[in-house]
């Protein structure tokens, strides 16, 4: 057995550390000549059985080695035992923010080595994602930079927090190791000294009671001797147990005391075996294995030997149960490895999707935003997929980075193509900014306002500009436009005061017109009405919301014209002249243009009507009964005369309007 039996074997350094005069340990068994057989005489069955035995022994040894190696590591630093109380999480699935939060929690734990493995896993996962992010940012920077001498810089508050917390852990870890190293060598020297004292106990000349007392003192000192380097663990413990067994086996001790001690140790080891039998059925394999480690440590370090008749039996039972738990642990690892292979397939599918997105051509910024969001989602899914087998981890990570890098290069090529357009747009907008600044102080509001509105419309039609200039030129353009229109608003406020005064004057004058009476002299009354019109115009424009007063004035004029018995044409022309003057005073060129179009259409309509009536006369004139239809012909001629008179009025109006435009 590994811990209980210790042959005189050389350690790794080649030194004989165990020495004994016990002849029974060194006896060799010679095979009689009659029993020797040649290699060829061994049956296949015997060979197979021998292989099975060797395999079984190897499996047992692997199980024991797994426990021994773990305990050897923890023997160097007892705080490592506590790391099992903190379950290891799949940090590969955490986001950068979550990793920093988890790191912050762990560095606050005093037992620094209990969280060491967790923090190193967090560091590995964080740097993996962060370095990938930096690569992407650098590629974007190189694709968009205009100055070749500009250097890439990227500052992440998240990385600063991570470095801050990790430095706290590193300082605590270094302080821990410094303290640990100062104790390990002295503890090792103490334990080696105890072993040497155990060797000296085998002295038949001493009093048995004094020897037992010295032996118990050495055992107590051994328990309290502290941690030793892990590479010395097995060597030191095996020597210690070898000499403890020698003390029991080769000294003529008090048989009763020895048997009581053997019995006590046997009972303790039987309790351990009973507990291990329970652990075999424990559902939490990791928990069972951790407790098994503690039980092995207790078996090896705290409990003494048992009698020779039970020594092999009880150890074989313990190691057999150990193998069962170890086998269940291996099955758990196989299951985890199967999950890792499933994660690998998931990550391969994600990489394939990113590769496809790296070839799909889109032609607009909005469509690229959709593509970028798709890749970002796949990127998060990749990190959330969990671990893959360690032998393909680097290969998988490299494939992922290549797929993302190719997508970014494909994306950047699109933005390089539109970069020239954006620079052209920038030049156009800068020209509009210059024009707006040039006009912002203008007081010729009638001429400038349409231009400023046109500039704003042109600005809307121009596409994107480089992001670094966008806010700056927009602010300059907006400030120039706002400055001009604020001045226009102030000007209109001043004008509104004049318009209100004009309304008040016209309202008072309207009351005078209502009481006006004609003299009966046609020329005198016509001149008086024209004078009233001039006075009315002289008051100026009224507020837009009160323009109804113009309608009241026109109604009074219509009544006066009817009393004057003016011809229809004269009345129409006076009214038209008054209306055109109002439009002209308002500087509403659009309404004047619409009026011109209206007159031209009316002239065309009347001309067409006259042409149709004249055709009708020709038709009636060519019939046999033209005389009988004389009354109809006369009616048609009468209509033609009316239309021609109307045509003259429309033409005069158009002429007057055109003359107004030439002034």
XYZ file of C-alpha atoms in Angstrom:
663
model
C 0.000 0.000 0.000
C 1.103 3.531 -0.759
C 1.002 5.189 2.670
C 1.083 2.160 4.960
C 3.924 0.149 3.397
C 7.212 1.822 2.585
C 9.909 -0.259 0.896
C 13.507 0.870 0.829
C 13.145 2.636 -2.510
C 15.141 5.576 -3.762
C 13.378 8.940 -4.015
C 13.475 11.067 -7.173
C 16.716 12.705 -6.121
C 18.444 9.320 -5.969
C 19.194 9.453 -2.237
C 18.380 6.593 0.072
C 16.186 8.343 2.646
C 14.900 5.224 4.408
C 17.258 2.909 6.167
C 16.404 -0.084 8.312
C 18.076 -3.195 9.656
C 14.874 -5.203 9.387
C 15.940 -8.255 7.424
C 12.393 -9.146 6.607
C 12.058 -5.992 4.516
C 15.010 -6.947 2.332
C 14.538 -10.652 1.901
C 14.182 -11.806 -1.669
C 12.182 -14.808 -2.838
C 14.098 -17.065 -5.168
C 12.217 -19.125 -7.726
C 13.178 -22.807 -7.788
C 14.715 -23.998 -11.041
C 11.948 -26.501 -11.516
C 9.374 -23.739 -11.477
C 11.045 -21.510 -14.040
C 9.327 -21.382 -17.431
C 10.204 -19.919 -20.765
C 8.326 -16.914 -22.180
C 6.929 -19.015 -24.979
C 5.319 -21.463 -22.540
C 3.020 -18.773 -21.008
C -0.556 -19.082 -22.286
C -2.495 -16.205 -23.845
C -5.019 -16.415 -21.031
C -2.295 -15.940 -18.462
C -0.914 -12.969 -20.396
C -4.372 -11.379 -20.595
C -4.991 -11.930 -16.895
C -1.633 -10.363 -16.111
C -2.525 -7.330 -18.271
C -5.896 -6.964 -16.512
C -4.182 -7.046 -13.131
C -1.678 -4.433 -14.269
C -4.472 -2.241 -15.621
C -6.454 -2.517 -12.404
C -3.395 -1.669 -10.345
C -2.736 1.311 -12.598
C -6.319 2.555 -12.140
C -5.980 2.222 -8.375
C -2.693 4.078 -8.453
C -4.185 6.878 -10.598
C -6.992 7.319 -8.090
C -4.553 7.456 -5.182
C -2.202 9.772 -7.067
C -5.046 12.217 -7.714
C -5.674 12.459 -3.975
C -1.993 12.565 -3.066
C -1.117 15.266 -5.564
C -3.999 17.471 -4.432
C -3.040 17.063 -0.796
C 0.599 17.722 -1.610
C -0.325 21.044 -3.194
C -2.573 22.015 -0.319
C 0.056 20.989 2.213
C 2.226 23.855 1.018
C -0.525 26.392 1.612
C -3.436 25.438 3.824
C -5.577 28.284 2.494
C -5.894 26.294 -0.753
C -8.309 24.006 1.050
C -10.782 26.848 1.250
C -10.890 27.399 -2.489
C -13.217 24.427 -2.836
C -15.847 26.274 -0.809
C -16.185 28.820 -3.638
C -17.737 27.103 -6.679
C -15.886 27.777 -9.920
C -18.131 29.602 -12.392
C -17.993 29.522 -16.168
C -16.348 32.924 -16.418
C -15.995 32.547 -20.197
C -19.719 33.310 -20.462
C -19.533 36.558 -18.443
C -19.612 40.009 -20.008
C -16.798 42.477 -19.298
C -18.965 44.338 -16.765
C -19.911 41.111 -14.990
C -16.264 39.993 -14.834
C -15.215 43.272 -13.189
C -18.061 42.998 -10.649
C -17.068 39.407 -9.827
C -13.404 40.405 -9.460
C -14.374 43.184 -7.062
C -16.191 40.681 -4.821
C -13.354 38.140 -4.792
C -10.506 40.558 -3.968
C -12.352 41.519 -0.787
C -11.877 37.968 0.573
C -8.981 37.785 3.036
C -7.894 34.229 2.171
C -6.159 35.267 -1.015
C -5.138 31.794 -2.197
C -8.681 30.486 -1.853
C -9.727 32.761 -4.747
C -6.500 32.568 -6.760
C -7.803 30.146 -9.403
C -11.041 32.109 -9.747
C -9.249 35.420 -10.254
C -6.852 33.942 -12.814
C -9.812 32.560 -14.783
C -11.505 35.963 -14.604
C -8.314 37.640 -15.807
C -8.007 35.220 -18.718
C -11.643 35.748 -19.774
C -11.473 39.533 -19.358
C -8.282 39.982 -21.377
C -9.580 37.679 -24.075
C -12.659 39.838 -24.632
C -10.945 43.166 -24.001
C -8.071 42.533 -26.406
C -10.593 41.519 -29.044
C -12.463 44.776 -28.433
C -9.213 46.768 -28.751
C -8.440 45.076 -32.053
C -11.853 46.051 -33.398
C -11.505 49.659 -32.210
C -8.042 49.895 -33.758
C -9.296 48.582 -37.094
C -12.133 51.117 -37.055
C -9.662 53.891 -36.217
C -7.288 52.931 -39.029
C -10.167 52.807 -41.479
C -11.492 56.256 -40.564
C -8.378 58.301 -39.723
C -7.483 61.108 -42.100
C -4.108 62.087 -40.633
C -1.550 59.279 -41.187
C 0.475 60.562 -38.235
C -2.459 60.290 -35.838
C -1.880 57.531 -33.269
C -4.522 55.166 -31.955
C -5.699 55.764 -28.403
C -8.503 54.069 -26.509
C -9.305 54.593 -22.842
C -11.700 52.260 -21.063
C -12.934 53.069 -17.545
C -13.818 49.379 -17.257
C -10.202 48.355 -17.896
C -9.024 50.875 -15.310
C -11.343 49.335 -12.710
C -10.178 45.843 -13.613
C -6.498 46.849 -13.237
C -7.242 48.517 -9.913
C -8.916 45.419 -8.439
C -6.347 43.008 -9.884
C -3.483 45.043 -8.430
C -5.114 44.729 -5.007
C -5.187 40.944 -5.447
C -1.581 40.844 -6.684
C -0.312 42.829 -3.707
C -2.186 40.577 -1.279
C -0.896 37.467 -3.080
C 2.723 38.676 -3.036
C 2.492 39.478 0.655
C 1.021 36.039 1.296
C 3.805 34.258 -0.624
C 6.469 36.286 1.124
C 5.094 35.242 4.488
C 4.618 31.651 3.337
C 8.150 31.216 1.985
C 9.633 32.426 5.238
C 7.871 29.578 7.085
C 8.080 26.658 4.654
C 11.800 25.951 5.066
C 11.759 26.163 8.861
C 8.694 23.865 8.979
C 10.460 21.385 6.722
C 13.555 21.444 8.930
C 11.372 20.829 12.004
C 9.652 17.846 10.401
C 12.930 16.324 9.245
C 14.290 16.748 12.761
C 11.235 14.949 14.151
C 11.863 12.052 11.741
C 15.454 11.859 12.929
C 14.269 11.764 16.532
C 11.863 8.944 15.628
C 14.796 6.926 14.324
C 16.573 7.411 17.643
C 13.579 6.094 19.611
C 14.465 2.543 18.666
C 16.749 2.063 21.695
C 16.093 -0.988 23.900
C 18.183 0.516 26.672
C 15.663 3.282 27.451
C 12.771 3.017 29.827
C 9.622 2.075 27.945
C 7.500 4.724 29.652
C 9.965 7.499 28.821
C 10.113 6.254 25.237
C 6.321 6.300 24.899
C 6.159 9.782 26.374
C 8.825 10.971 23.936
C 6.977 9.282 21.065
C 3.684 11.024 21.911
C 5.472 14.349 22.173
C 6.931 13.832 18.723
C 3.482 13.038 17.276
C 2.046 16.197 18.812
C 4.939 18.290 17.492
C 4.398 16.728 14.058
C 0.732 17.748 13.983
C 1.616 21.347 14.770
C 4.718 21.639 12.598
C 2.964 23.610 9.825
C 3.038 23.599 5.999
C 6.012 22.343 3.981
C 6.910 22.614 0.249
C 4.670 20.418 -1.889
C 7.609 18.814 -3.696
C 8.783 17.440 -0.318
C 5.364 16.331 0.872
C 5.337 12.643 -0.094
C 9.001 12.143 0.729
C 8.633 13.556 4.258
C 5.309 11.914 5.094
C 6.399 8.478 3.866
C 9.550 8.647 5.965
C 7.577 9.724 9.000
C 5.066 6.886 8.688
C 7.765 4.349 7.966
C 9.527 5.150 11.212
C 6.265 5.317 13.158
C 5.500 1.770 11.996
C 9.025 0.728 12.855
C 8.528 2.119 16.308
C 5.462 -0.089 16.773
C 6.812 -3.172 15.042
C 10.424 -3.446 16.146
C 10.493 -2.161 19.673
C 9.480 -4.399 22.506
C 6.774 -2.019 23.673
C 4.238 -2.618 26.284
C 2.049 -5.045 24.367
C -1.149 -3.891 26.093
C -0.524 -0.209 25.333
C 0.434 -1.036 21.745
C -2.650 -3.184 21.198
C -4.914 -0.474 22.618
C -3.365 2.069 20.253
C -3.702 -0.324 17.302
C -7.335 -0.920 18.233
C -8.062 2.813 18.498
C -6.432 3.501 15.151
C -8.357 0.643 13.548
C -11.653 2.013 14.840
C -10.834 5.469 13.493
C -9.923 4.090 10.083
C -13.052 1.943 10.004
C -15.098 5.106 10.633
C -13.339 6.758 7.720
C -14.145 3.764 5.505
C -17.789 3.920 6.581
C -17.908 7.590 5.641
C -16.252 6.912 2.277
C -18.879 4.224 1.586
C -21.503 6.955 2.049
C -19.578 9.300 -0.210
C -19.659 6.741 -3.006
C -23.401 7.438 -3.276
C -23.071 11.220 -2.928
C -24.701 13.001 -5.923
C -22.317 15.962 -5.760
C -19.151 14.289 -7.067
C -16.943 17.331 -6.565
C -18.070 17.656 -2.964
C -17.452 13.925 -2.382
C -13.953 14.158 -3.841
C -13.068 17.165 -1.696
C -14.179 15.358 1.445
C -12.279 12.261 0.323
C -9.142 14.415 0.163
C -9.700 15.450 3.774
C -10.264 11.845 4.824
C -7.031 10.753 3.127
C -5.218 13.549 4.889
C -6.732 12.464 8.198
C -5.860 8.786 7.498
C -2.313 9.653 6.602
C -1.457 12.517 8.912
C -3.470 12.100 12.105
C -4.203 8.416 12.604
C -1.401 6.012 13.470
C -0.839 2.481 12.169
C -2.886 -0.623 12.873
C -1.719 -4.141 13.577
C -0.037 -6.019 10.749
C -2.881 -8.491 10.444
C -5.329 -5.640 9.510
C -2.895 -3.307 7.785
C -3.208 -4.526 4.181
C -6.891 -5.428 4.409
C -8.097 -2.107 5.674
C -5.870 -0.141 3.305
C -7.058 -2.151 0.298
C -10.681 -1.503 1.306
C -9.978 2.235 1.609
C -8.150 2.414 -1.728
C -10.902 0.412 -3.471
C -13.545 2.898 -2.300
C -11.234 5.731 -3.299
C -11.087 4.309 -6.815
C -14.904 4.205 -7.038
C -15.196 7.900 -6.215
C -12.312 8.661 -8.548
C -14.062 6.749 -11.350
C -17.276 8.715 -10.776
C -15.212 11.898 -10.893
C -13.707 10.814 -14.194
C -17.229 10.209 -15.558
C -18.121 13.734 -14.461
C -15.080 15.055 -16.312
C -16.112 13.084 -19.392
C -19.554 14.672 -19.196
C -17.952 18.093 -18.911
C -15.752 17.290 -21.888
C -18.893 16.298 -23.838
C -20.400 19.708 -22.971
C -17.212 21.341 -24.145
C -17.542 19.555 -27.487
C -21.159 20.763 -27.733
C -19.947 24.289 -26.979
C -17.375 23.867 -29.732
C -20.091 23.038 -32.268
C -22.111 26.072 -31.151
C -19.088 28.327 -31.551
C -18.331 26.872 -34.979
C -21.892 27.715 -36.080
C -21.508 31.271 -34.745
C -18.209 31.688 -36.605
C -19.847 30.412 -39.802
C -22.669 32.971 -39.451
C -20.178 35.808 -38.969
C -18.278 34.614 -42.033
C -21.501 34.806 -44.075
C -22.197 38.335 -42.804
C -18.667 39.224 -43.913
C -19.702 38.584 -47.528
C -23.239 40.052 -47.630
C -23.048 43.349 -49.493
C -25.295 46.183 -48.296
C -25.442 49.691 -49.708
C -26.602 52.026 -46.959
C -25.552 53.145 -43.515
C -28.846 51.974 -41.979
C -28.386 48.492 -43.427
C -24.835 48.340 -42.112
C -26.104 49.245 -38.652
C -28.337 46.149 -38.846
C -25.364 43.997 -39.923
C -23.185 45.404 -37.139
C -25.894 44.626 -34.575
C -26.120 41.057 -35.885
C -22.375 40.559 -35.455
C -22.483 42.097 -31.976
C -25.256 39.670 -31.006
C -23.271 36.722 -32.399
C -20.171 37.983 -30.596
C -22.027 37.950 -27.266
C -23.388 34.483 -28.030
C -19.848 33.271 -28.730
C -18.591 34.411 -25.334
C -21.701 33.028 -23.630
C -21.316 29.588 -25.226
C -18.896 28.373 -22.563
C -15.606 26.474 -22.640
C -14.381 24.310 -25.502
C -11.787 21.508 -25.301
C -8.436 23.013 -24.351
C -6.665 21.434 -27.324
C -8.793 23.444 -29.794
C -9.303 26.573 -27.711
C -6.602 28.628 -29.457
C -7.691 27.405 -32.876
C -11.343 28.294 -32.200
C -10.441 31.698 -30.817
C -8.237 32.431 -33.845
C -11.060 31.440 -36.241
C -13.469 33.722 -34.389
C -11.067 36.682 -34.500
C -10.424 36.114 -38.190
C -14.156 36.034 -38.985
C -14.798 39.260 -37.052
C -11.730 40.919 -38.571
C -12.869 40.014 -42.098
C -16.332 41.409 -41.387
C -14.848 44.656 -40.082
C -12.599 44.945 -43.137
C -15.599 44.407 -45.405
C -17.587 47.003 -43.458
C -14.726 49.483 -43.478
C -14.366 49.189 -47.252
C -17.956 50.435 -47.572
C -17.295 53.434 -45.350
C -14.087 54.196 -47.223
C -16.153 54.396 -50.410
C -18.615 56.869 -48.897
C -15.865 58.854 -47.192
C -15.308 60.919 -50.335
C -19.031 61.674 -50.547
C -19.007 62.799 -46.933
C -16.081 65.127 -47.584
C -17.927 66.567 -50.607
C -20.978 67.068 -48.400
C -18.769 68.786 -45.851
C -17.524 71.258 -48.464
C -21.108 71.987 -49.568
C -22.293 72.580 -46.033
C -19.301 74.762 -45.212
C -20.214 76.897 -48.264
C -23.763 77.252 -46.910
C -22.375 78.176 -43.499
C -20.265 80.908 -45.104
C -23.279 82.193 -47.044
C -25.499 82.198 -43.941
C -22.861 84.098 -41.964
C -22.575 86.609 -44.798
C -26.345 87.286 -44.791
C -26.980 87.126 -41.048
C -26.559 90.903 -40.611
C -28.646 91.874 -43.665
C -31.548 94.299 -43.119
C -32.989 93.864 -46.607
C -35.477 91.384 -45.247
C -37.654 91.151 -48.341
C -34.716 90.039 -50.468
C -32.762 88.064 -47.866
C -35.526 86.016 -46.234
C -36.258 83.853 -49.319
C -32.520 83.264 -49.754
C -32.096 82.170 -46.129
C -35.046 79.797 -46.450
C -33.565 78.373 -49.617
C -30.229 77.836 -47.854
C -32.002 75.866 -45.133
C -33.720 73.677 -47.715
C -30.407 73.002 -49.459
C -28.851 72.037 -46.113
C -31.571 69.417 -45.587
C -30.897 67.882 -48.990
C -27.163 67.424 -48.378
C -26.176 64.039 -46.916
C -23.934 63.088 -43.992
C -20.579 64.676 -43.273
C -17.653 63.148 -41.288
C -18.780 62.716 -37.692
C -15.894 64.713 -36.251
C -17.122 67.869 -38.063
C -20.875 67.296 -37.914
C -21.688 68.992 -34.598
C -19.336 71.916 -35.198
C -20.623 73.004 -38.616
C -24.268 72.412 -37.613
C -23.828 74.744 -34.647
C -22.253 77.432 -36.850
C -25.041 77.144 -39.432
C -27.804 77.121 -36.845
C -26.351 80.126 -35.002
C -26.124 82.173 -38.228
C -29.710 81.323 -39.258
C -31.079 81.971 -35.782
C -29.272 85.302 -35.635
C -30.877 86.458 -38.913
C -34.396 85.266 -38.117
C -34.231 86.774 -34.638
C -33.518 90.128 -36.326
C -36.391 89.500 -38.748
C -38.706 88.807 -35.853
C -37.715 92.072 -34.174
C -38.293 93.922 -37.432
C -41.726 92.409 -37.833
C -42.578 93.373 -34.296
C -41.793 96.988 -35.193
C -43.823 96.694 -38.397
C -46.763 95.298 -36.512
C -46.958 98.522 -34.515
C -47.366 100.495 -37.771
C -49.944 97.996 -39.049
C -52.045 98.336 -35.891
C -51.956 102.128 -36.281
C -52.992 101.756 -39.952
C -55.948 99.596 -38.887
C -57.085 102.148 -36.337
C -56.884 104.934 -38.954
C -58.768 102.903 -41.542
C -61.419 101.942 -39.026
C -62.028 105.610 -38.196
C -61.991 106.574 -41.892
C -64.508 103.822 -42.668
C -67.008 105.566 -40.410
C -66.485 108.783 -42.421
C -67.085 106.981 -45.738
C -70.351 105.503 -44.506
C -71.764 109.032 -44.123
C -70.358 110.332 -47.423
C -72.984 111.614 -49.918
C -72.494 112.139 -53.655
C -73.028 115.668 -55.062
C -74.679 114.521 -58.275
C -71.911 115.854 -60.471
C -70.404 112.787 -62.168
C -66.842 114.089 -62.553
C -66.736 115.698 -59.116
C -68.035 112.561 -57.426
C -65.663 110.276 -59.375
C -62.666 112.406 -58.401
C -63.853 112.402 -54.771
C -64.094 108.586 -54.741
C -60.611 108.274 -56.225
C -59.378 110.674 -53.535
C -60.908 108.463 -50.851
C -59.087 105.464 -52.367
C -55.751 107.293 -52.278
C -56.282 108.323 -48.659
C -57.159 104.719 -47.764
C -54.014 103.374 -49.432
C -51.918 105.998 -47.685
C -52.673 104.495 -44.302
C -50.625 101.396 -45.263
C -51.008 97.697 -44.457
C -53.086 96.364 -41.606
C -52.285 93.196 -39.544
C -53.049 90.020 -41.467
C -55.655 88.942 -38.935
C -57.592 92.223 -39.503
C -57.568 92.369 -43.275
C -61.342 91.940 -43.277
C -61.546 95.741 -43.072
C -60.480 95.857 -46.747
C -63.631 93.972 -47.671
C -65.808 96.489 -45.857
C -64.103 99.328 -47.713
C -64.709 97.624 -51.083
C -68.423 97.193 -50.318
C -68.774 100.930 -49.689
C -66.950 101.639 -52.962
C -69.270 99.255 -54.843
C -72.297 101.128 -53.508
C -70.833 104.493 -54.533
C -69.958 103.223 -58.024
C -73.518 102.007 -58.532
C -74.841 105.466 -57.644
C -72.401 107.056 -60.138
C -73.885 105.012 -63.016
C -70.399 104.236 -64.318
C -69.970 101.822 -67.187
C -69.258 98.263 -66.241
C -65.741 98.471 -67.654
C -64.881 101.627 -65.702
C -66.188 100.082 -62.482
C -64.237 96.860 -63.060
C -61.011 98.698 -63.828
C -61.236 100.915 -60.751
C -61.916 97.939 -58.546
C -59.099 95.951 -60.179
C -56.682 98.830 -59.824
C -57.520 99.092 -56.131
C -57.030 95.355 -55.636
C -53.732 95.244 -57.496
C -52.437 98.162 -55.497
C -53.222 96.259 -52.283
C -51.324 93.191 -53.515
C -48.437 95.348 -54.627
C -48.239 97.046 -51.217
C -48.076 93.674 -49.474
C -45.023 92.645 -51.573
C -46.716 89.301 -52.183
C -45.202 88.462 -55.569
C -46.720 84.995 -55.487
C -50.267 86.384 -55.449
C -49.412 88.853 -58.226
C -48.095 85.979 -60.346
C -51.217 83.934 -59.653
C -53.364 86.915 -60.650
C -51.465 87.197 -63.929
C -52.003 83.491 -64.676
C -55.691 83.854 -63.855
C -56.115 86.775 -66.286
C -54.348 84.923 -69.090
C -56.617 81.903 -68.620
C -59.760 84.086 -68.620
C -58.628 85.803 -71.853
C -58.075 82.392 -73.439
C -61.486 81.140 -72.280
C -63.333 84.230 -73.633
C -61.483 84.035 -76.971
C -62.454 80.383 -77.331
C -66.056 81.234 -76.514
C -66.097 84.026 -79.153
C -64.562 81.663 -81.714
C -67.249 79.070 -81.019
C -70.088 81.623 -81.326
C -68.740 82.908 -84.636
C -68.642 79.329 -85.953
C -72.268 78.958 -84.950
C -73.208 82.078 -86.961
C -71.527 80.591 -90.042
C -73.532 77.418 -89.581
C -76.846 79.273 -89.413
C -75.909 81.559 -92.320
C -75.338 78.542 -94.631
C -78.732 76.903 -93.976
C -81.734 77.294 -96.340
C -83.897 78.681 -93.592
C -81.413 81.332 -92.498
C -84.121 84.019 -92.550
C -86.344 82.017 -90.255
C -83.433 81.653 -87.868
C -82.711 85.376 -87.903
C -83.726 85.791 -84.233
C -81.234 83.100 -83.124
C -78.465 84.676 -85.166
C -79.212 88.025 -83.580
C -78.989 86.432 -80.106
C -75.612 84.881 -80.974
C -74.289 88.184 -82.282
C -75.429 89.848 -79.081
C -73.471 87.277 -77.019
C -70.400 87.804 -79.185
C -70.542 91.530 -78.502
C -70.849 90.933 -74.737
C -67.872 88.542 -74.771
C -65.771 90.977 -76.787
C -66.531 93.720 -74.295
C -65.536 91.344 -71.478
C -62.395 90.399 -73.425
C -61.370 94.045 -73.615
C -61.725 94.342 -69.829
C -59.580 91.239 -69.164
C -56.928 92.443 -71.597
C -56.834 95.893 -69.989
C -56.423 94.272 -66.578
C -53.554 92.126 -67.851
C -51.937 95.147 -69.448
C -52.220 97.120 -66.233
C -50.704 94.231 -64.258
C -47.800 93.888 -66.689
C -47.155 97.625 -66.594
C -46.972 97.323 -62.804
C -44.218 94.720 -63.150
C -42.200 97.033 -65.418
C -42.226 99.917 -62.974
